[in-house]
CSV table of C-alpha atoms in Angstrom, one decimal:
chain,number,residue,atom,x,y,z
A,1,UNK,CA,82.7,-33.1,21.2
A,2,UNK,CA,82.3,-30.3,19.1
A,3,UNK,CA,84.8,-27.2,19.8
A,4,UNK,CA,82.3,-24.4,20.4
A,5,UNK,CA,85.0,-21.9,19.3
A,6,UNK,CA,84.9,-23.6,15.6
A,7,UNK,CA,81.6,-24.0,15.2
A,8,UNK,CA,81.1,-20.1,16.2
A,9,UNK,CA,83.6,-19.6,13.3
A,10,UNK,CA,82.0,-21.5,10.8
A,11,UNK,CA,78.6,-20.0,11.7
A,12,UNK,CA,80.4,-16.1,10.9
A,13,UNK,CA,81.7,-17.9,7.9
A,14,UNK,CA,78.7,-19.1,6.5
A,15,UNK,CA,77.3,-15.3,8.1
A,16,UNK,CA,79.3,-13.7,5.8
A,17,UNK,CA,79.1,-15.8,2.4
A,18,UNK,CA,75.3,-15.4,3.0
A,19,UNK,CA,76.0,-11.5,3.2
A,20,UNK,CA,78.9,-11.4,-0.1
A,21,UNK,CA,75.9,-13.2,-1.9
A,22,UNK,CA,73.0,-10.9,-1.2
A,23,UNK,CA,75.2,-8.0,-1.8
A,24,UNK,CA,76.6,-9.0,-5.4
A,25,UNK,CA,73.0,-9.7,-6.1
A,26,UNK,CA,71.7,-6.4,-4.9
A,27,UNK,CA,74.6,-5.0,-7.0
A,28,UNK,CA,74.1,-6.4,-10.3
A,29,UNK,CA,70.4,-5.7,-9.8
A,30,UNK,CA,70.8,-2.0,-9.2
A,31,UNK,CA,72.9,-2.1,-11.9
A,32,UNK,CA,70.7,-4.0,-14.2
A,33,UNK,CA,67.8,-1.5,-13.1
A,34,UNK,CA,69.7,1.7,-14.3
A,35,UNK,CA,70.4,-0.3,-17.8
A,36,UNK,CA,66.1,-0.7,-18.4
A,37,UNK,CA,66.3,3.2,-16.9
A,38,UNK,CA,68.8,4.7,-19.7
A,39,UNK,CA,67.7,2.1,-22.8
A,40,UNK,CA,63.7,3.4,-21.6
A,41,UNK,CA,65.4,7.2,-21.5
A,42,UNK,CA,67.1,6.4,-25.0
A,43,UNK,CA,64.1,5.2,-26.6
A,44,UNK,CA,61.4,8.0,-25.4
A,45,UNK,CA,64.2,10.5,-26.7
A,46,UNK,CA,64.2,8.4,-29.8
A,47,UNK,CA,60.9,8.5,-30.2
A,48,UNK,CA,60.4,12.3,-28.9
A,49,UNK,CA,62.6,13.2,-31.8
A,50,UNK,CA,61.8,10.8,-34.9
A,51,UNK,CA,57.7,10.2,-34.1
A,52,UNK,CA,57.0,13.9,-35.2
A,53,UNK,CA,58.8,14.0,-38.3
A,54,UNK,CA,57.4,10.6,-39.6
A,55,UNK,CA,53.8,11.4,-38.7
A,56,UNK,CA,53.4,15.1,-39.3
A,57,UNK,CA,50.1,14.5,-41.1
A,58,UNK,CA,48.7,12.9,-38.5
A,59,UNK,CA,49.5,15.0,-36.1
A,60,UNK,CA,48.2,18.0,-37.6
A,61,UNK,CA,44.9,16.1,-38.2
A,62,UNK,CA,44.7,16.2,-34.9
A,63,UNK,CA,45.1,12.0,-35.1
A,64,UNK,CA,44.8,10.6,-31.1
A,65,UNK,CA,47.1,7.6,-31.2
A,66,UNK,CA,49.6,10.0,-33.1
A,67,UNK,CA,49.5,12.0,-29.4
A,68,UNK,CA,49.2,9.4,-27.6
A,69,UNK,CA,52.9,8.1,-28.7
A,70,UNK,CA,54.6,11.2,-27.9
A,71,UNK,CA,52.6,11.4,-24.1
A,72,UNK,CA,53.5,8.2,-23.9
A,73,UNK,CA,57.0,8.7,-24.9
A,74,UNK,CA,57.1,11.8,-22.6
A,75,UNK,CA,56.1,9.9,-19.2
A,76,UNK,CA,58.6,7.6,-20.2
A,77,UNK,CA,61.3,9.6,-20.4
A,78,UNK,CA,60.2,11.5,-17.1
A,79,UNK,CA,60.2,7.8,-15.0
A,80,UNK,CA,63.5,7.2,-16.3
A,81,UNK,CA,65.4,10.0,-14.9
A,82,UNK,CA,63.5,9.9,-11.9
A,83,UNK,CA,64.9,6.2,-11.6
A,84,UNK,CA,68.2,7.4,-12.8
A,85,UNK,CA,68.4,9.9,-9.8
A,86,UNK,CA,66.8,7.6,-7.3
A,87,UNK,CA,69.4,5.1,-8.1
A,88,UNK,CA,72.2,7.3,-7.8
A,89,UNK,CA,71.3,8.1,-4.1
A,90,UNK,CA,69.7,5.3,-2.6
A,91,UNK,CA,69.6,1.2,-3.2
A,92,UNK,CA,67.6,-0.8,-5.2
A,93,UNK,CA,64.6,-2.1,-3.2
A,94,UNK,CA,62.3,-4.8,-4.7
A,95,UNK,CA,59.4,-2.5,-4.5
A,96,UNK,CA,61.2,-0.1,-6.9
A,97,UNK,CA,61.9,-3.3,-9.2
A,98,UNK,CA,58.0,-4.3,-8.9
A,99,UNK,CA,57.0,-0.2,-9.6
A,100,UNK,CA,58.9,0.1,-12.8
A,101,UNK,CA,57.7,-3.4,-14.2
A,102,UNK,CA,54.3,-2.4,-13.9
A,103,UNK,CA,54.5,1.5,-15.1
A,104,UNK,CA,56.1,0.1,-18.2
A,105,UNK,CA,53.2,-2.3,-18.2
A,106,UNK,CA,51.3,1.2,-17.9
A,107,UNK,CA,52.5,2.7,-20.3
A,108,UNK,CA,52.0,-0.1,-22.9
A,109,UNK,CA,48.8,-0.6,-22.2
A,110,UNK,CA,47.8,2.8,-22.0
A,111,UNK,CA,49.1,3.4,-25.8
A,112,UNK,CA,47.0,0.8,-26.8
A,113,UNK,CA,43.9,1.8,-25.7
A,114,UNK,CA,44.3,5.1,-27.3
A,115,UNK,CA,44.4,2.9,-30.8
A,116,UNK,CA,41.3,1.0,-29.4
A,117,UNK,CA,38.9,4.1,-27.9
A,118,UNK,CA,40.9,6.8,-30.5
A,119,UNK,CA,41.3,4.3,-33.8
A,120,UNK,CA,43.1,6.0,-36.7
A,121,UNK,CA,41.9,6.0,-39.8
A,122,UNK,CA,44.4,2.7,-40.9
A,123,UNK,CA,43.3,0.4,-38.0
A,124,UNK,CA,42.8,-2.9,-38.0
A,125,UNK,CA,42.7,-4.2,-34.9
A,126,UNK,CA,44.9,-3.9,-31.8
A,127,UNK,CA,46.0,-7.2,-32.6
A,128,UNK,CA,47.1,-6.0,-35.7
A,129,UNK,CA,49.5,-2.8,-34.2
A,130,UNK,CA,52.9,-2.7,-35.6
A,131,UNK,CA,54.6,-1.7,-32.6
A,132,UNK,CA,52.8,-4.5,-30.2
A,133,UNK,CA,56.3,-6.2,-30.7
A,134,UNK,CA,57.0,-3.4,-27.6
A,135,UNK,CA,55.3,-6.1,-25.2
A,136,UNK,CA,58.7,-8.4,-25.9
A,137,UNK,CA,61.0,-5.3,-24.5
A,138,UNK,CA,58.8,-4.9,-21.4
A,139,UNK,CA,58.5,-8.3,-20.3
A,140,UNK,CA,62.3,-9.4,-21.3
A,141,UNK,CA,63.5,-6.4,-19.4
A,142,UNK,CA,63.5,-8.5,-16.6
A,143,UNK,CA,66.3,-10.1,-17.0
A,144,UNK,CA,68.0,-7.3,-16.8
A,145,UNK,CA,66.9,-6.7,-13.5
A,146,UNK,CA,67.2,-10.2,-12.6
A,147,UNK,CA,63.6,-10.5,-11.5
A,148,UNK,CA,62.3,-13.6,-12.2
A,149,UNK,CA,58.9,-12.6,-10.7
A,150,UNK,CA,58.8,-9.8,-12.4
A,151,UNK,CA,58.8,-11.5,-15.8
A,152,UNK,CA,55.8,-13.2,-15.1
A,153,UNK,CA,54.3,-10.2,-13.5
A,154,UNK,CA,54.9,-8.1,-16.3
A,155,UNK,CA,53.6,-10.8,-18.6
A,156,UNK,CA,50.6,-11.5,-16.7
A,157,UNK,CA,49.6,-7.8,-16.3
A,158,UNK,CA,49.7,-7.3,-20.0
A,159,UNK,CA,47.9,-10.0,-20.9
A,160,UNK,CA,45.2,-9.1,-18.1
A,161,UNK,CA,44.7,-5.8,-20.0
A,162,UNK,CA,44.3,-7.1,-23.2
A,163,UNK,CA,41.6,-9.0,-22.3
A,164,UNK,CA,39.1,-6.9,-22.3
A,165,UNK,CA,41.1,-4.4,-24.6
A,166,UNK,CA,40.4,-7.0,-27.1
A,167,UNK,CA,36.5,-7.4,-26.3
A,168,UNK,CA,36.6,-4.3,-26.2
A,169,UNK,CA,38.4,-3.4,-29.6
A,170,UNK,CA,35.6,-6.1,-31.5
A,171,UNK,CA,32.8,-4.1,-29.7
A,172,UNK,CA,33.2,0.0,-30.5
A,173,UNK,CA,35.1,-0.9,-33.6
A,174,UNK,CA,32.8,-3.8,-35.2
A,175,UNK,CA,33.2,-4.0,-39.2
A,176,UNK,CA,36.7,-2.2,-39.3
A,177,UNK,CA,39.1,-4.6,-37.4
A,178,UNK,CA,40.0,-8.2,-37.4
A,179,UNK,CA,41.2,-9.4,-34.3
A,180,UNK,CA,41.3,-13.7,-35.5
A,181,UNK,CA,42.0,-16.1,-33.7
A,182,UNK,CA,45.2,-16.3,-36.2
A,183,UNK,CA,46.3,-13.0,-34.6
A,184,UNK,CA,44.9,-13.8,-30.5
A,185,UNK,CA,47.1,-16.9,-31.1
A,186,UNK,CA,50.2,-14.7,-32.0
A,187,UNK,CA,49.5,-12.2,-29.5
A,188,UNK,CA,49.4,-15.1,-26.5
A,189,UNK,CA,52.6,-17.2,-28.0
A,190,UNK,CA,54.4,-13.9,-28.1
A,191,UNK,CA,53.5,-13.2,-24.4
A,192,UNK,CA,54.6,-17.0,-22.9
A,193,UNK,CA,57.3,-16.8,-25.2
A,194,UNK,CA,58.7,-13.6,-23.4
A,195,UNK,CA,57.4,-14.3,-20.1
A,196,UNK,CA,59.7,-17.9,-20.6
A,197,UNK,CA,62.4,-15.9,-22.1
A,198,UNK,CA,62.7,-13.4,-19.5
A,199,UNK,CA,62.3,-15.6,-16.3
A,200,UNK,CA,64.8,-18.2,-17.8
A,201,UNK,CA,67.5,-15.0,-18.7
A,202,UNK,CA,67.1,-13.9,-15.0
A,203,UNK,CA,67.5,-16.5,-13.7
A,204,UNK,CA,70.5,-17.5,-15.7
A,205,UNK,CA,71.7,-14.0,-15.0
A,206,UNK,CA,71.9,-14.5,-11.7
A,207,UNK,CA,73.6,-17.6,-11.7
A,208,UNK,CA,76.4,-16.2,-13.6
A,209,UNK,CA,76.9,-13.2,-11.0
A,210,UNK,CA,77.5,-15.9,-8.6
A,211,UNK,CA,80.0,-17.1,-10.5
A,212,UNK,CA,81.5,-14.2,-11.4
């Protein structure tokens, strides 16, 4: 017969393990959360400081997408030390996680329909953007935060809002840009290859904590 005395002790054992496991998690998440917070904080500053002096043409031709970086860069910065401070007080929470996937997915998005609605003169196409290589950082930022979800959320999100950005893009600014299939193709390899880069990292992230 089974003693009931052991089995009680195994089941606070196993109790226990389970509870040493969700906390390093929770840990290394919060943790990995206030990394995307200050490298976000870092580059809006970044950006806050050298944006102005490498477009001051633009910006005093009163150029849309020249503004729209710097508001951009501003509500960055902003969500980041309000993630900084709500970290310092409280635990992560998976909606927090889920919240700042999706305002960086905001904030992508929304700088790259100022180039669509706003073009500048020197546009091509919003597949064509210099700085759509920003859609890696976002998505692979999961890792960090050892979201595998949110990888794919991020992904998905972004690649929702292109959609039409792209339609629309070939629509109000016919005969000036080129958004190929050459480019579309780019555009999606560079999203899967993200959204596979960041769900394998987090997940491989995690793994290591537990071994840790």
């Amino acid at each position: 017969m089974n003693d009931p005395r052991r089995t009680s002790s195994s089941g606070r054992t196993l109790e226990r393990a389970i509870a040493v496991v969700g906390d390093t998690i929770e840990r290394a998440a919060h943790h990995g959360e206030e990394l995307v917070a200050w490298s976000r904080l870092a580059l809006g500053v970044g950006f806050l400081i050298l944006w102005p002096a490498v477009t001051w043409y633009e910006l005093a031709a009163g150029i849309a997408s020249a503004y729209a970086v710097i508001v951009v860069a501003i509500l960055a910065v902003a969500w980041s030390v309000f993630t900084v401070w709500y970290l310092r007080r409280r635990h992560i929470t998976t909606r927090l996680v889920m919240a700042s996937v999706l305002v960086d997915c905001a904030l992508v998005l929304a700088l790259f329909s100022v180039y669509v609605l706003r073009p500048p003169a020197l546009y091509f196409g919003i597949s064509r953007v210099s700085g759509l290589a920003v859609i890696y950082l976002v998505v692979v930022g999961a890792a960090l935060r050892m979201t595998r979800s949110g990888a794919i959320v991020s992904a998905l999100t972004i690649g929702a809002g292109l959609v039409p950005m792209l339609y629309l893009d070939n629509t109000l600014n016919a005969g000036r840009v080129y958004n190929g299939a050459p480019s579309v193709v780019s555009l999606c390899l560079l999203l899967l290859g993200a959204a596979l880069f960041g769900w394998f990292s987090a997940r491989r992230t995690r793994e290591l904590t537990l071994e840790a």
